[in-house]
Tab-separated table of C-alpha atoms in Angstrom:
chain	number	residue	atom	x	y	z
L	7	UNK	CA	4.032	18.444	25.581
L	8	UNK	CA	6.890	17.009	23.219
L	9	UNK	CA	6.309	17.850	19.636
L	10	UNK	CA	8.548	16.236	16.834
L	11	UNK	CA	7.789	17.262	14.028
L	12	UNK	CA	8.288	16.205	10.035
L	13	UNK	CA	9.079	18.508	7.848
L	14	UNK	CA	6.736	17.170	4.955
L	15	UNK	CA	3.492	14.761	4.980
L	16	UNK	CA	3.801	14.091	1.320
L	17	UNK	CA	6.215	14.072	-0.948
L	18	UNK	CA	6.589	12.387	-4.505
L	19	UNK	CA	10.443	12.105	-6.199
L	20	UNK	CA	11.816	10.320	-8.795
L	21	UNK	CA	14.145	7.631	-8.634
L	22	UNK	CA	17.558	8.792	-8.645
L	23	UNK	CA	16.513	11.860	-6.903
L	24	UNK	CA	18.137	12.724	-3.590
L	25	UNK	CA	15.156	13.344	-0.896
L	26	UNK	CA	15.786	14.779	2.726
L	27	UNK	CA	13.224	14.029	5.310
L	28	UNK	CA	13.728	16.539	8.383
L	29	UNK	CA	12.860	16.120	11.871
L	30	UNK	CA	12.651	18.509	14.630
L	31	UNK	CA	11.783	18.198	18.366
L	32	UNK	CA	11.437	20.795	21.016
L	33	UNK	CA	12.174	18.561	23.994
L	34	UNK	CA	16.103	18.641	24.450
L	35	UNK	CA	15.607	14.906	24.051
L	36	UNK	CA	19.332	13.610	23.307
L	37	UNK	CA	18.141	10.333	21.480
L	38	UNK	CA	16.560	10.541	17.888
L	39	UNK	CA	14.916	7.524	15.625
L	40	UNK	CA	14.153	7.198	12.113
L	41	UNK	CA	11.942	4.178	11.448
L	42	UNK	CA	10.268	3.135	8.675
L	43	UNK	CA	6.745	1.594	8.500
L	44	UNK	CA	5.367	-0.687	5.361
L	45	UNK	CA	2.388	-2.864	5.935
L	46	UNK	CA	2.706	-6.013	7.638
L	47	UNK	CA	6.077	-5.513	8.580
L	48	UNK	CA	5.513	-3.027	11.111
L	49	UNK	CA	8.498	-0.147	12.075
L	50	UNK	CA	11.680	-1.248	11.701
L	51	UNK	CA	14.620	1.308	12.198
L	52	UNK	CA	16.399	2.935	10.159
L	53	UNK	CA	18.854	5.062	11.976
L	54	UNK	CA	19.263	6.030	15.742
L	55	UNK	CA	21.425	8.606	16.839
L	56	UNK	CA	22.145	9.526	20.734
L	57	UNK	CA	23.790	12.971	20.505
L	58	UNK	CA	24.756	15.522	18.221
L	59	UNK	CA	27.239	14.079	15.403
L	60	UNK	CA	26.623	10.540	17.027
L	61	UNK	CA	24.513	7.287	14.967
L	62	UNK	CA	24.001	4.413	15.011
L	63	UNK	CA	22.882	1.794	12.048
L	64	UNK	CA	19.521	0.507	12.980
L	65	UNK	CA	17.688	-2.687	11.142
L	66	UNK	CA	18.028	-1.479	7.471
L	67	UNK	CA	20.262	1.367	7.205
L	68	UNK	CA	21.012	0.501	3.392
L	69	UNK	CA	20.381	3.283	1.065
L	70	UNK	CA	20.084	5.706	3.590
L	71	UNK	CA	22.136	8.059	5.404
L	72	UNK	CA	21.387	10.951	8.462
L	73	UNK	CA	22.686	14.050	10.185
L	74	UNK	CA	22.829	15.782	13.397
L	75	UNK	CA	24.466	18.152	13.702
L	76	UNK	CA	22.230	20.563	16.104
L	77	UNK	CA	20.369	18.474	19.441
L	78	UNK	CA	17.187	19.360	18.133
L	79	UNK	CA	16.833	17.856	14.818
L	80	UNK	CA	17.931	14.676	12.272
L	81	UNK	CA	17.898	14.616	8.735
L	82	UNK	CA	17.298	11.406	7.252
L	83	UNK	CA	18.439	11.123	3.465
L	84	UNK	CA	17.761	9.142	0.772
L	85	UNK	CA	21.147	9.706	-1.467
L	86	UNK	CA	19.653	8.566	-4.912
L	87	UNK	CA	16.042	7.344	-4.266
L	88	UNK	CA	14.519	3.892	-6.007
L	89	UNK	CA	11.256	2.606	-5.712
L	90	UNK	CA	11.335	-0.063	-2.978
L	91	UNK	CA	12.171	3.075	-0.605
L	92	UNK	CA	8.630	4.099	-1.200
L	93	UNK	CA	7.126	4.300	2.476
L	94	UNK	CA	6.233	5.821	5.311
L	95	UNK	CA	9.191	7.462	7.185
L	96	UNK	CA	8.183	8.498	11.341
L	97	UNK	CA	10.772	10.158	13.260
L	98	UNK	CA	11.076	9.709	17.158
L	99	UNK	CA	12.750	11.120	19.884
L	100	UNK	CA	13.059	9.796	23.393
L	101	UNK	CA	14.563	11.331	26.824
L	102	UNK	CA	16.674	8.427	27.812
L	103	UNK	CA	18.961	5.967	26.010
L	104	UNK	CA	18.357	3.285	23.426
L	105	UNK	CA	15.499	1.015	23.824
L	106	UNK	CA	14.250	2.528	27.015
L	107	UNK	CA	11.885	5.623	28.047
L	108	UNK	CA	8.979	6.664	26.192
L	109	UNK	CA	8.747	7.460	22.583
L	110	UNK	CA	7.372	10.356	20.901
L	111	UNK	CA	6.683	10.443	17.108
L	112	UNK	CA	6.173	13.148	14.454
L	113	UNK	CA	3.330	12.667	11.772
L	114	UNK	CA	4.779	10.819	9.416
L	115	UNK	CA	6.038	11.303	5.983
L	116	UNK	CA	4.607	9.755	3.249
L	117	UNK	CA	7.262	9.281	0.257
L	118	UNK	CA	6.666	8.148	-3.189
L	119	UNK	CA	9.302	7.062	-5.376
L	120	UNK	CA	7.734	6.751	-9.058
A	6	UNK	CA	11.369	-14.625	14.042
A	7	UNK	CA	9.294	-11.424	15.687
A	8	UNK	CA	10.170	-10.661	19.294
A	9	UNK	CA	6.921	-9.094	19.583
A	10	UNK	CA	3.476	-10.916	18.310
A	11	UNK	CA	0.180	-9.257	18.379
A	12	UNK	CA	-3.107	-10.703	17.917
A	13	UNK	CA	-6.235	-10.307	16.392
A	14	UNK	CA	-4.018	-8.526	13.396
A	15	UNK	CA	-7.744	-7.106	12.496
A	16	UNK	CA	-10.545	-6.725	14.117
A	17	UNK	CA	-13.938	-5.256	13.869
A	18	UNK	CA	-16.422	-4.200	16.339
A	19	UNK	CA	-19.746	-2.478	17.304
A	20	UNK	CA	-20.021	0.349	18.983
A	21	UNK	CA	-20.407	-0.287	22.646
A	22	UNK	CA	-18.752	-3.696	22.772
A	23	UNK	CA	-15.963	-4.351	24.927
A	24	UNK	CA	-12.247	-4.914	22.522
A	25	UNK	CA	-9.417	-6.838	24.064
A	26	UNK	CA	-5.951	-6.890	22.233
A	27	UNK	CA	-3.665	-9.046	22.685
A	28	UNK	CA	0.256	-8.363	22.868
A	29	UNK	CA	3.134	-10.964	23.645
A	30	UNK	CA	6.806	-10.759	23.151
A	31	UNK	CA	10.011	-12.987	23.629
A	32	UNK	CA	12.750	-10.470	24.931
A	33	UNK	CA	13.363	-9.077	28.073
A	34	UNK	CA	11.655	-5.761	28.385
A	35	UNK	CA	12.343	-3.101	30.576
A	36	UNK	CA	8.934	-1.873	29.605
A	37	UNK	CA	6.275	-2.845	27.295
A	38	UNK	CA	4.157	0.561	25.521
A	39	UNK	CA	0.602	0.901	23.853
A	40	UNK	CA	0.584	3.286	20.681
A	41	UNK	CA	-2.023	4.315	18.291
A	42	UNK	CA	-2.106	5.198	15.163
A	43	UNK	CA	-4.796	7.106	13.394
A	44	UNK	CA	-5.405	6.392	9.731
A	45	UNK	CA	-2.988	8.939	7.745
A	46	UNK	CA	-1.492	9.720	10.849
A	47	UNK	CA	1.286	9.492	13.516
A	48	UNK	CA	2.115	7.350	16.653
A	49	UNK	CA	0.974	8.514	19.677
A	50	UNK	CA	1.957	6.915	23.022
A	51	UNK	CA	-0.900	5.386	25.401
A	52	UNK	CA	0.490	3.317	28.277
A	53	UNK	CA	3.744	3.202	29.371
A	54	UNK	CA	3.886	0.223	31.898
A	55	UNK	CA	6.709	-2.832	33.479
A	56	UNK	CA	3.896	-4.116	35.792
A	57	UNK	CA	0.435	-4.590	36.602
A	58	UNK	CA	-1.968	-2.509	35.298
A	59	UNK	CA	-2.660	1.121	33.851
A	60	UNK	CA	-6.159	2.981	33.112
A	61	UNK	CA	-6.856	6.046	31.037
A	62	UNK	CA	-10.533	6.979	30.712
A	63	UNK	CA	-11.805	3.678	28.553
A	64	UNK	CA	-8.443	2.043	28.313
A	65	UNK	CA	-6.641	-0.411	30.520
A	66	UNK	CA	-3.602	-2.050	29.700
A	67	UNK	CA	-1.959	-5.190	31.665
A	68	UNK	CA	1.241	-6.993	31.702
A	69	UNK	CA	2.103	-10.225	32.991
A	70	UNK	CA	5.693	-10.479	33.026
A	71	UNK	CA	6.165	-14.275	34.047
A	72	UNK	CA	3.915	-14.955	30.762
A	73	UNK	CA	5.150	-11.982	28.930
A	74	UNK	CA	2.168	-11.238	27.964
A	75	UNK	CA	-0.036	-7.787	27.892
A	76	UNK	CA	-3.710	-6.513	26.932
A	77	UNK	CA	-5.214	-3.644	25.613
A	78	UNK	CA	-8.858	-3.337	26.688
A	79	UNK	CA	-10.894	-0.457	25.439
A	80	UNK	CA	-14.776	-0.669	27.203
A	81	UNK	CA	-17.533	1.112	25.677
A	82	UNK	CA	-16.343	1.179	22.641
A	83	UNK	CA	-16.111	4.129	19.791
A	84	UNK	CA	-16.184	4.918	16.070
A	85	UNK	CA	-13.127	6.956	17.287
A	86	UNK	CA	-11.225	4.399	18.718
A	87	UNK	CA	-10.765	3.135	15.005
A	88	UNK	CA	-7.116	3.056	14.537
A	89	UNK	CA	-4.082	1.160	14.297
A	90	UNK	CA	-2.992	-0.075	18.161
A	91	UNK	CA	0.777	-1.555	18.082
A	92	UNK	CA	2.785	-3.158	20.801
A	93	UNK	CA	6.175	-1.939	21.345
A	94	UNK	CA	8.562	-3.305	24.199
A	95	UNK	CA	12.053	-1.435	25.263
A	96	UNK	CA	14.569	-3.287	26.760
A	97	UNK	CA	17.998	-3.119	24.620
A	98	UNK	CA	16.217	-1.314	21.857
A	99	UNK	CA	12.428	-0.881	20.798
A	100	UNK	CA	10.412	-3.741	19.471
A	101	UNK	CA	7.499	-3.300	17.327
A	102	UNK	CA	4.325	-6.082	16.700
A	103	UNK	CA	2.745	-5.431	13.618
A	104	UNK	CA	0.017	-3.987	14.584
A	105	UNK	CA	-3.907	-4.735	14.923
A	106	UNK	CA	-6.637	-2.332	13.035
A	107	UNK	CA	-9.707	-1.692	15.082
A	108	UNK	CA	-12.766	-0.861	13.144
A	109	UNK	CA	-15.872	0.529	15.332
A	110	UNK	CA	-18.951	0.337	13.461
A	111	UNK	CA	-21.508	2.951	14.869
Protein backbone atom coordinates (compact mmCIF):
# COMPACT_ATOMS: atom_id res chain seq x y z
CA UNK A 1 0.00 0.00 0.00
CA UNK A 2 1.11 3.77 -0.60
CA UNK A 3 1.84 5.55 2.59
CA UNK A 4 2.46 9.43 2.59
CA UNK A 5 3.11 10.49 5.41
CA UNK A 6 3.19 14.09 7.50
CA UNK A 7 5.72 14.75 9.47
CA UNK A 8 3.58 16.39 12.37
CA UNK A 9 -0.34 16.13 13.34
CA UNK A 10 -0.14 19.20 15.46
CA UNK A 11 1.72 21.94 15.61
CA UNK A 12 1.18 25.50 17.22
CA UNK A 13 3.71 28.66 16.01
CA UNK A 14 3.62 32.08 16.31
CA UNK A 15 3.10 34.51 13.76
CA UNK A 16 6.19 35.50 12.19
CA UNK A 17 7.57 32.15 12.80
CA UNK A 18 8.83 30.13 9.84
CA UNK A 19 6.99 26.51 9.97
CA UNK A 20 7.98 23.50 7.61
CA UNK A 21 5.41 20.89 7.03
CA UNK A 22 7.20 17.63 5.56
CA UNK A 23 5.85 15.00 3.46
CA UNK A 24 7.13 11.69 2.59
CA UNK A 25 5.83 8.84 0.36
CA UNK A 26 7.19 5.42 -0.28
CA UNK A 27 5.60 4.89 -3.68
CA UNK A 28 8.16 6.38 -6.31
CA UNK A 29 5.10 8.43 -7.20
CA UNK A 30 6.65 11.40 -9.40
CA UNK A 31 3.67 13.88 -8.69
CA UNK A 32 3.28 15.53 -5.15
CA UNK A 33 0.26 17.96 -3.77
CA UNK A 34 -0.01 20.23 -0.97
CA UNK A 35 -3.61 21.28 -0.38
CA UNK A 36 -5.11 22.99 2.16
CA UNK A 37 -8.53 22.27 3.77
CA UNK A 38 -10.71 25.04 5.90
CA UNK A 39 -14.35 24.41 6.42
CA UNK A 40 -16.73 25.05 3.80
CA UNK A 41 -14.28 25.72 1.33
CA UNK A 42 -13.13 22.35 0.86
CA UNK A 43 -9.17 21.53 -0.46
CA UNK A 44 -7.87 23.89 -2.53
CA UNK A 45 -4.11 23.56 -3.62
CA UNK A 46 -1.47 24.95 -2.61
CA UNK A 47 1.48 23.69 -4.51
CA UNK A 48 1.96 20.73 -7.02
CA UNK A 49 5.15 19.60 -8.07
CA UNK A 50 5.78 16.72 -10.87
CA UNK A 51 9.45 15.81 -10.33
CA UNK A 52 12.30 16.49 -8.31
CA UNK A 53 13.21 20.41 -8.37
CA UNK A 54 9.95 20.88 -10.53
CA UNK A 55 6.42 23.08 -9.11
CA UNK A 56 3.94 24.35 -9.96
CA UNK A 57 1.65 27.30 -8.24
CA UNK A 58 -1.63 25.75 -7.40
CA UNK A 59 -4.96 27.89 -6.27
CA UNK A 60 -3.34 29.97 -3.42
CA UNK A 61 0.27 29.68 -3.45
CA UNK A 62 0.63 33.16 -1.56
CA UNK A 63 2.61 33.00 1.54
CA UNK A 64 3.89 29.79 0.90
CA UNK A 65 6.74 28.23 -0.68
CA UNK A 66 8.00 24.19 -1.24
CA UNK A 67 10.93 21.93 -2.01
CA UNK A 68 11.88 18.82 -3.67
CA UNK A 69 14.68 18.11 -3.93
CA UNK A 70 14.70 14.08 -3.34
CA UNK A 71 11.48 11.99 -5.40
CA UNK A 72 10.25 10.92 -2.24
CA UNK A 73 9.34 13.88 -0.29
CA UNK A 74 8.02 17.89 -0.40
CA UNK A 75 8.43 20.38 2.08
CA UNK A 76 5.84 22.86 2.22
CA UNK A 77 6.88 26.20 4.08
CA UNK A 78 5.32 28.82 5.60
CA UNK A 79 8.25 31.69 5.38
CA UNK A 80 6.88 34.00 8.24
CA UNK A 81 3.53 32.50 9.45
CA UNK A 82 0.20 34.86 10.23
CA UNK A 83 -2.93 33.80 11.46
CA UNK A 84 -5.24 33.36 8.45
CA UNK A 85 -2.67 30.41 7.51
CA UNK A 86 -4.13 28.60 10.44
CA UNK A 87 -5.45 25.21 8.83
CA UNK A 88 -5.28 21.99 7.97
CA UNK A 89 -2.38 21.20 5.54
CA UNK A 90 -2.82 17.26 3.63
CA UNK A 91 -0.15 16.25 1.39
CA UNK A 92 -0.81 13.90 -1.70
CA UNK A 93 0.97 12.03 -4.06
CA UNK A 94 -0.29 10.43 -7.22
CA UNK A 95 1.37 7.92 -9.92
CA UNK A 96 0.44 9.78 -13.01
CA UNK A 97 0.34 13.44 -14.07
CA UNK A 98 -1.71 16.40 -12.95
CA UNK A 99 -5.32 15.99 -12.42
CA UNK A 100 -5.43 12.36 -13.32
CA UNK A 101 -4.80 8.86 -11.43
CA UNK A 102 -5.66 8.23 -7.99
CA UNK A 103 -4.73 10.22 -5.01
CA UNK A 104 -3.24 9.19 -1.87
CA UNK A 105 -3.11 11.47 1.23
CA UNK A 106 -1.07 11.64 4.46
CA UNK A 107 -2.92 12.43 7.85
CA UNK A 108 -3.04 15.75 7.91
CA UNK A 109 -1.40 18.49 9.76
CA UNK A 110 -3.12 20.56 11.93
CA UNK A 111 -1.34 24.16 12.26
CA UNK A 112 -2.11 26.89 14.59
CA UNK A 113 -0.91 30.25 14.13
CA UNK A 114 -1.67 32.25 17.53
CA UNK B 1 -18.38 29.28 -9.23
CA UNK B 2 -17.56 25.44 -7.89
CA UNK B 3 -16.91 22.92 -10.65
CA UNK B 4 -17.89 20.34 -8.30
CA UNK B 5 -21.32 20.58 -6.07
CA UNK B 6 -22.24 18.09 -3.51
CA UNK B 7 -25.40 17.64 -1.80
CA UNK B 8 -26.93 17.02 1.29
CA UNK B 9 -23.75 19.20 2.77
CA UNK B 10 -25.00 17.31 6.17
CA UNK B 11 -26.75 14.65 6.85
CA UNK B 12 -27.83 12.44 9.62
CA UNK B 13 -28.99 8.97 9.78
CA UNK B 14 -30.00 5.80 11.75
CA UNK B 15 -28.29 2.98 11.84
CA UNK B 16 -29.51 0.58 9.25
CA UNK B 17 -31.00 3.10 6.84
CA UNK B 18 -29.96 3.26 3.42
CA UNK B 19 -27.64 7.00 2.67
CA UNK B 20 -27.44 8.29 -0.85
CA UNK B 21 -24.98 11.23 -1.64
CA UNK B 22 -25.16 13.15 -4.16
CA UNK B 23 -22.12 14.51 -6.36
CA UNK B 24 -22.30 16.72 -9.63
CA UNK B 25 -19.69 18.68 -11.39
CA UNK B 26 -19.33 21.06 -14.51
CA UNK B 27 -15.84 20.09 -16.06
CA UNK B 28 -14.82 17.43 -18.09
CA UNK B 29 -13.50 14.63 -15.99
CA UNK B 30 -11.36 11.99 -16.89
CA UNK B 31 -12.53 10.40 -13.70
CA UNK B 32 -14.68 11.29 -10.88
CA UNK B 33 -13.27 9.70 -7.04
CA UNK B 34 -15.11 9.01 -3.62
CA UNK B 35 -12.91 9.94 -0.45
CA UNK B 36 -13.52 9.83 3.18
CA UNK B 37 -12.49 11.50 5.77
CA UNK B 38 -12.58 10.45 9.36
CA UNK B 39 -13.02 13.11 12.01
CA UNK B 40 -9.28 14.27 12.97
CA UNK B 41 -8.13 12.38 10.21
CA UNK B 42 -6.86 11.95 6.59
CA UNK B 43 -8.34 11.30 3.06
CA UNK B 44 -8.62 8.02 2.07
CA UNK B 45 -9.62 7.00 -1.49
CA UNK B 46 -12.94 4.81 -2.06
CA UNK B 47 -13.97 4.56 -5.71
CA UNK B 48 -12.09 5.39 -8.46
CA UNK B 49 -14.56 5.29 -11.49
CA UNK B 50 -15.22 7.16 -15.47
CA UNK B 51 -18.32 4.90 -15.93
CA UNK B 52 -21.03 2.96 -14.62
CA UNK B 53 -20.87 1.62 -11.46
CA UNK B 54 -18.41 0.36 -8.61
CA UNK B 55 -19.20 -1.78 -5.28
CA UNK B 56 -17.08 -2.30 -2.21
CA UNK B 57 -18.74 -4.31 0.57
CA UNK B 58 -21.74 -1.62 1.55
CA UNK B 59 -20.74 1.01 -0.93
CA UNK B 60 -21.70 1.63 -4.51
CA UNK B 61 -20.84 4.52 -6.38
CA UNK B 62 -22.38 5.60 -9.97
CA UNK B 63 -21.64 8.06 -12.61
CA UNK B 64 -23.67 9.30 -15.29
CA UNK B 65 -21.53 11.10 -17.55
CA UNK B 66 -24.20 12.65 -20.03
CA UNK B 67 -25.73 14.25 -16.66
CA UNK B 68 -22.46 14.52 -14.94
CA UNK B 69 -23.71 13.39 -12.20
CA UNK B 70 -22.56 10.54 -9.48
CA UNK B 71 -23.87 8.80 -6.13
CA UNK B 72 -22.53 7.47 -3.18
CA UNK B 73 -24.81 4.84 -1.65
CA UNK B 74 -23.82 3.20 1.57
CA UNK B 75 -26.74 0.25 2.56
CA UNK B 76 -27.00 -0.94 5.97
CA UNK B 77 -25.77 1.71 7.42
CA UNK B 78 -23.03 2.23 10.43
CA UNK B 79 -21.99 4.38 13.40
CA UNK B 80 -18.64 3.87 11.52
CA UNK B 81 -19.50 5.14 8.39
CA UNK B 82 -19.65 8.64 10.22
CA UNK B 83 -17.27 10.73 8.35
CA UNK B 84 -16.68 13.34 5.97
CA UNK B 85 -17.41 11.82 2.13
CA UNK B 86 -16.05 14.44 -0.64
CA UNK B 87 -16.31 14.35 -4.37
CA UNK B 88 -13.27 14.92 -6.29
CA UNK B 89 -13.12 14.78 -10.25
CA UNK B 90 -9.59 14.68 -12.34
CA UNK B 91 -9.54 15.81 -15.61
CA UNK B 92 -6.89 18.84 -16.08
CA UNK B 93 -6.33 18.96 -12.38
CA UNK B 94 -8.33 17.68 -9.21
CA UNK B 95 -11.60 19.19 -8.20
CA UNK B 96 -12.88 19.08 -4.79
CA UNK B 97 -16.94 19.52 -3.55
CA UNK B 98 -17.07 20.58 -0.20
CA UNK B 99 -17.90 17.84 1.31
CA UNK B 100 -21.05 16.15 3.12
CA UNK B 101 -20.78 14.90 7.01
CA UNK B 102 -22.58 11.67 7.65
CA UNK B 103 -23.69 11.14 11.15
CA UNK B 104 -24.96 7.40 12.01
CA UNK B 105 -26.86 7.36 15.08
CA UNK B 106 -26.76 3.76 16.64
Amino acid sequence: DVKVTQSSRYLVKRTGEKVFLECVQDMDHENMFWYRQDPGLGLRLIYFSYDVKMKEKGDIPEGYSVSREKKERFSLILESASTNQTSMYLCASSLRGWGTGELFFGEGSRLTVL
Amino acid sequence: KNEVEQSPQNLTAQEGEFITINCSYSVGISALHWLQQHPGGGIVSLFMLSSGKKKHGRLIATINIQEKHSSLHITASHPRDSAVYICAVSGNQFYFGTGTSLTVIP
